[in-house]
mmCIF file of C-alpha atoms in Angstrom:
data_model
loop_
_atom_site.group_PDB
_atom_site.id
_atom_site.type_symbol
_atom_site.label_atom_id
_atom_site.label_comp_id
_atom_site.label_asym_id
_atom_site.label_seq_id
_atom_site.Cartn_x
_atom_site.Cartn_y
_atom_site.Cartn_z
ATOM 1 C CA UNK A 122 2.810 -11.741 6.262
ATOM 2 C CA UNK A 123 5.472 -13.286 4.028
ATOM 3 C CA UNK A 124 2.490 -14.880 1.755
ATOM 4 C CA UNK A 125 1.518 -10.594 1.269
ATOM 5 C CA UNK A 126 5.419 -10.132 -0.195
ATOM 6 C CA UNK A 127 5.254 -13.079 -2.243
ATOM 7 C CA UNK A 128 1.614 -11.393 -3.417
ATOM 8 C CA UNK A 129 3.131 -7.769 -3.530
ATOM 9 C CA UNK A 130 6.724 -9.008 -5.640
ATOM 10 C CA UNK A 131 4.274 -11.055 -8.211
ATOM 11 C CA UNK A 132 2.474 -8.417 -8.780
ATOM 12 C CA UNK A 133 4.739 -6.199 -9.318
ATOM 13 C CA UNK A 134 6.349 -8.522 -11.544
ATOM 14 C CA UNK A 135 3.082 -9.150 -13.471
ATOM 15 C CA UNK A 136 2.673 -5.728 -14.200
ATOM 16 C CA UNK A 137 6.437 -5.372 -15.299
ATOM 17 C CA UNK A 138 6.101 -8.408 -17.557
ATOM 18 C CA UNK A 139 2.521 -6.881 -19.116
ATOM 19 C CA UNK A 140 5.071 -4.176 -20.636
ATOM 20 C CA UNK A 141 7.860 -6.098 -21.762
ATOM 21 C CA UNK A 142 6.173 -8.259 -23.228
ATOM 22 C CA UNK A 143 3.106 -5.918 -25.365
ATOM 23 C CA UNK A 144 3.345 -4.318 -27.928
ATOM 24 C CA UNK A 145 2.604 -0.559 -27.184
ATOM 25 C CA UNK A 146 2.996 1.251 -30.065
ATOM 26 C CA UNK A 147 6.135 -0.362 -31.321
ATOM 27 C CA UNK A 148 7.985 -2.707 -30.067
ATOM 28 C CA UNK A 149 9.261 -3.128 -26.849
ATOM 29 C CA UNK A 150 12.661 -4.707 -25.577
ATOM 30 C CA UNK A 151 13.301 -6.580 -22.088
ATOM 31 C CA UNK A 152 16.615 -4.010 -22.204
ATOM 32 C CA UNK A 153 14.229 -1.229 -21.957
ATOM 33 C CA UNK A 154 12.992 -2.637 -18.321
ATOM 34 C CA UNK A 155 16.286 -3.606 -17.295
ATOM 35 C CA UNK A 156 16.065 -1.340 -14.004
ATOM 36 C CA UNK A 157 12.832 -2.603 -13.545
ATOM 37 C CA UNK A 158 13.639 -6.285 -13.710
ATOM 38 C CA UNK A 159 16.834 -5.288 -11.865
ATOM 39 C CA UNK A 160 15.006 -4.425 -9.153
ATOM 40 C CA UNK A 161 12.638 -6.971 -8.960
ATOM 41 C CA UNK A 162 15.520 -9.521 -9.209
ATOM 42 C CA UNK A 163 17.198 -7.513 -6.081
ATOM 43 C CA UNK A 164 13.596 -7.803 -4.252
ATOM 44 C CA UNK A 165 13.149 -11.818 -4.599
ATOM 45 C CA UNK A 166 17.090 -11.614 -3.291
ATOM 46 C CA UNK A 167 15.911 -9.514 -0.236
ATOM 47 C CA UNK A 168 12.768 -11.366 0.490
ATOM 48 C CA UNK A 169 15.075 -14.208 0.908
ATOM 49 C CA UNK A 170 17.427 -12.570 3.067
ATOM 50 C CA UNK A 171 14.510 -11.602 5.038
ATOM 51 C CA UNK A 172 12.635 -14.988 5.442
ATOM 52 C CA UNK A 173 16.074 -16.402 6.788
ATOM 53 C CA UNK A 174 16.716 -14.009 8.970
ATOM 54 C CA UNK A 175 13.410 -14.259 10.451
ATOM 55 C CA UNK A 176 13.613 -18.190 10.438
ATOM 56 C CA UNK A 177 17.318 -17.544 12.726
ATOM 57 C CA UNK A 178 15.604 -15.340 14.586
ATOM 58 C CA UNK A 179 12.437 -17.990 15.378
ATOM 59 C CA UNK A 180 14.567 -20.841 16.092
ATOM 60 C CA UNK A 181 16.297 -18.931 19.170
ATOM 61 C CA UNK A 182 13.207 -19.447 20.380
ATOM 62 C CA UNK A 183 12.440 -15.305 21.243
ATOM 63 C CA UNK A 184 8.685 -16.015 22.872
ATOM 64 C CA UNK A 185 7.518 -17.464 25.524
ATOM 65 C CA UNK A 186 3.893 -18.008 25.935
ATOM 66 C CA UNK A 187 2.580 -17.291 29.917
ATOM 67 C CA UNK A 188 -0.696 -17.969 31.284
ATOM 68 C CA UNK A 189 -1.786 -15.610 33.851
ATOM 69 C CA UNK A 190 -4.647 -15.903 36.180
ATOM 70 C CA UNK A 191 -6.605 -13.205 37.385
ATOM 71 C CA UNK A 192 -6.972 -12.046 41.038
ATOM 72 C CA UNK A 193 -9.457 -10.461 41.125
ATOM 73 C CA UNK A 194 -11.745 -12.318 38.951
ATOM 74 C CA UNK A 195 -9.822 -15.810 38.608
ATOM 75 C CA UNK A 196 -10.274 -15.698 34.707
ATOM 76 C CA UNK A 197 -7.121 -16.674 32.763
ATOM 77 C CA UNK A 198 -5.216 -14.786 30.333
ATOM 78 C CA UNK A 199 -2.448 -15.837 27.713
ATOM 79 C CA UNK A 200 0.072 -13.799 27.733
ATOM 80 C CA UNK A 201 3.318 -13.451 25.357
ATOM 81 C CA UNK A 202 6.473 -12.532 26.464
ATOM 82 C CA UNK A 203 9.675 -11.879 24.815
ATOM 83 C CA UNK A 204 12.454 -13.301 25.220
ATOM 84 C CA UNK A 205 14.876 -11.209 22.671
ATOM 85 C CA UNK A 206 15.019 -8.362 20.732
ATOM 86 C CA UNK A 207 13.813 -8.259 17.232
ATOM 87 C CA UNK A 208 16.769 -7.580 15.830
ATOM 88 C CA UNK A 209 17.472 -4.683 13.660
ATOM 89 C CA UNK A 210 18.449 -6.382 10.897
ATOM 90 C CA UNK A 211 15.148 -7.840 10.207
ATOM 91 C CA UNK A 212 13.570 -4.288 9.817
ATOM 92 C CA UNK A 213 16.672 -2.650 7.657
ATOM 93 C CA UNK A 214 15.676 -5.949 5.352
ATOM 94 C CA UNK A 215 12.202 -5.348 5.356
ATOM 95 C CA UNK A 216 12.390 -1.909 4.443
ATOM 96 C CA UNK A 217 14.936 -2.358 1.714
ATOM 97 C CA UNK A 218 12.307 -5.429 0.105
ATOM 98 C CA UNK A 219 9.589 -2.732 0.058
ATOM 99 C CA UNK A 220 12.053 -0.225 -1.744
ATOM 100 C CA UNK A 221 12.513 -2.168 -4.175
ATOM 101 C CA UNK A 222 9.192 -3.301 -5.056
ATOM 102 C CA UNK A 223 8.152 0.022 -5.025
ATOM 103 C CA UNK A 224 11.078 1.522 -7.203
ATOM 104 C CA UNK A 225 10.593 -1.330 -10.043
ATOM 105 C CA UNK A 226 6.966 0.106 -10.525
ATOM 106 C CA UNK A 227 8.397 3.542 -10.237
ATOM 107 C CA UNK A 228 11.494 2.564 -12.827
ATOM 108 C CA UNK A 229 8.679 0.621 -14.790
ATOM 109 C CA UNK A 230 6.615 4.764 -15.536
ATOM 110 C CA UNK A 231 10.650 6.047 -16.364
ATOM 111 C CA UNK A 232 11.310 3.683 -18.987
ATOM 112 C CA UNK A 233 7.774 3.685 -20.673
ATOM 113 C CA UNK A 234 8.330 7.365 -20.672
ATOM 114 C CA UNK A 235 11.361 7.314 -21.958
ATOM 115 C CA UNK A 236 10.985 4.456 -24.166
ATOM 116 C CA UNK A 237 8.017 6.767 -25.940
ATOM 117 C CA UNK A 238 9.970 10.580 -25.857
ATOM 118 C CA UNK A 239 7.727 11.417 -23.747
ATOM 119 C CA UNK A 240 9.427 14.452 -21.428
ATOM 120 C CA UNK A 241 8.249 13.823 -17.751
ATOM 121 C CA UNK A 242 9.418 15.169 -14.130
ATOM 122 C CA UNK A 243 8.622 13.181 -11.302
ATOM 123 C CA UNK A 244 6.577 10.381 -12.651
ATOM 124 C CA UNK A 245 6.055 7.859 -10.598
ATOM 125 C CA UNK A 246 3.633 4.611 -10.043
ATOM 126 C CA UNK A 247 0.430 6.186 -8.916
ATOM 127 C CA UNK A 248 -1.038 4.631 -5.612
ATOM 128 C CA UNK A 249 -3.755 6.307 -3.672
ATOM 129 C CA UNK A 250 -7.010 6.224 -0.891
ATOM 130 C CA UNK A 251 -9.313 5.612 -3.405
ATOM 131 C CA UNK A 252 -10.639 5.504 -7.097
ATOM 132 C CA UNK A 253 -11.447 9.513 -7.556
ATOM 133 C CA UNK A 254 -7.537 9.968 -5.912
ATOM 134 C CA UNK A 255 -6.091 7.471 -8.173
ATOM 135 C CA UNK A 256 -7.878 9.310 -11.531
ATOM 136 C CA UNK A 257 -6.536 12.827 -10.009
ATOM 137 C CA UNK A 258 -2.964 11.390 -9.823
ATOM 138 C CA UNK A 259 -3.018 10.197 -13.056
ATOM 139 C CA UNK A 260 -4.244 13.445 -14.236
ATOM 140 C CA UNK A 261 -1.397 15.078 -12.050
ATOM 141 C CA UNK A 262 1.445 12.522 -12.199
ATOM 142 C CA UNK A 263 1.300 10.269 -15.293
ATOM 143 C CA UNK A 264 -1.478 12.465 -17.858
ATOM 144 C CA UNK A 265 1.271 12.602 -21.071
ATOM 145 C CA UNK A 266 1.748 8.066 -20.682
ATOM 146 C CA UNK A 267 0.674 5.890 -23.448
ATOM 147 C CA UNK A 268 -3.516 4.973 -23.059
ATOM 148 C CA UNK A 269 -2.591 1.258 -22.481
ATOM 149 C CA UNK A 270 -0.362 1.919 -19.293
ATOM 150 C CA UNK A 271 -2.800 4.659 -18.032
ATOM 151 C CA UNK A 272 -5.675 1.958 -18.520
ATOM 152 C CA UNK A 273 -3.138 -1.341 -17.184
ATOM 153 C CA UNK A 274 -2.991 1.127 -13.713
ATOM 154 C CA UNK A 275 -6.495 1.904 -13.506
ATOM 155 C CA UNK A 276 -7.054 -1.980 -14.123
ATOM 156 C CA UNK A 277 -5.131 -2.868 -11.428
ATOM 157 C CA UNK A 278 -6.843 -0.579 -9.416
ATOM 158 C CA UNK A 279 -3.774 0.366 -6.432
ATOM 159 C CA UNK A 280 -5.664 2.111 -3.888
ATOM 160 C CA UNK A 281 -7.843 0.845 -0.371
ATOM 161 C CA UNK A 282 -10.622 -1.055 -1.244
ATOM 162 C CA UNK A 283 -9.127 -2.299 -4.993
ATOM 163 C CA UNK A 284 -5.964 -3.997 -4.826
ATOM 164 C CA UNK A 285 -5.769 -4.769 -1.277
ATOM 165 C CA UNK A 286 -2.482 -7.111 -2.017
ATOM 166 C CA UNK A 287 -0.486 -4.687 -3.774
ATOM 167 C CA UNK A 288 -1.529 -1.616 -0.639
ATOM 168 C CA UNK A 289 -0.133 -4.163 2.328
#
């Protein structure tokens, strides 16, 4: 599970890096992705966060493992118990890492937009169930964006069945 965030967050930071560092049109400056990267720097904080908190939550030792034997047919079953509580922390953390992953890529369509004039209302990273969705939101969400970032999203291809690391 935490090798999927470390998948999701370089990702996410590949794609980030792909515009900062091109040349679309122009030139681009790091400054203009400085909520992206902002974010992204705020997720590898949070995916920290999280991995400790889950390692002080593992080493109170929170499972115990119980083997149970059948009566009626004798077989044996493992069973796991807990012991504690996941505690709540772990999922406020958790959710908070996936905000911000998400956000960058959302921050990352903002500033290209803005970077190129380009008036926009609600534009947002497209993900979707498949390759027809992901052409309709583009067409919907992100039709007025430079070719090369249009063509970068299809490339990476965010929806079931194409990216599989960047949909966990």
């Amino acid at each position: 599970m935490i090798r999927n965030f470390a998948n999701i967050l370089f990702c996410c930071f590949s794609v980030l890096m792909y515009f900062v560092y091109q040349n679309l049109e122009g030139s681009m400056s790091a400054l203009m992705y400085d909520n992206s990267i902002a974010r992204l720097d705020r997720a590898q904080q949070q995916l920290h966060d999280y991995v400790s908190e889950v390692g002080r939550f593992l080493e109170t030792d929170p499972y115990a493992a119980l083997i149970i034997r059948s009566k009626l047919t004798g077989e044996c079953h493992l069973r796991v118990a807990s012991r504690n509580e996941v505690p709540k922390k772990i999922s406020i953390l958790f959710g908070e890492l996936l905000y911000s992953l998400r956000i960058s890529l959302d921050y990352l369509i903002h500033d290209t937009y803005k970077q190129f004039n380009i008036k926009h209302k609600n534009a947002k990273f497209s993900f979707s169930v498949d390759k027809i969705s992901l052409k309709n939101q583009i067409i919907d969400k992100i039709k007025n964006s430079p070719s090369a970032l249009i063509n970068l999203i299809e490339e990476i291809a965010p929806y079931n069945g194409g990216n599989n690391i960047l949909r966990a």
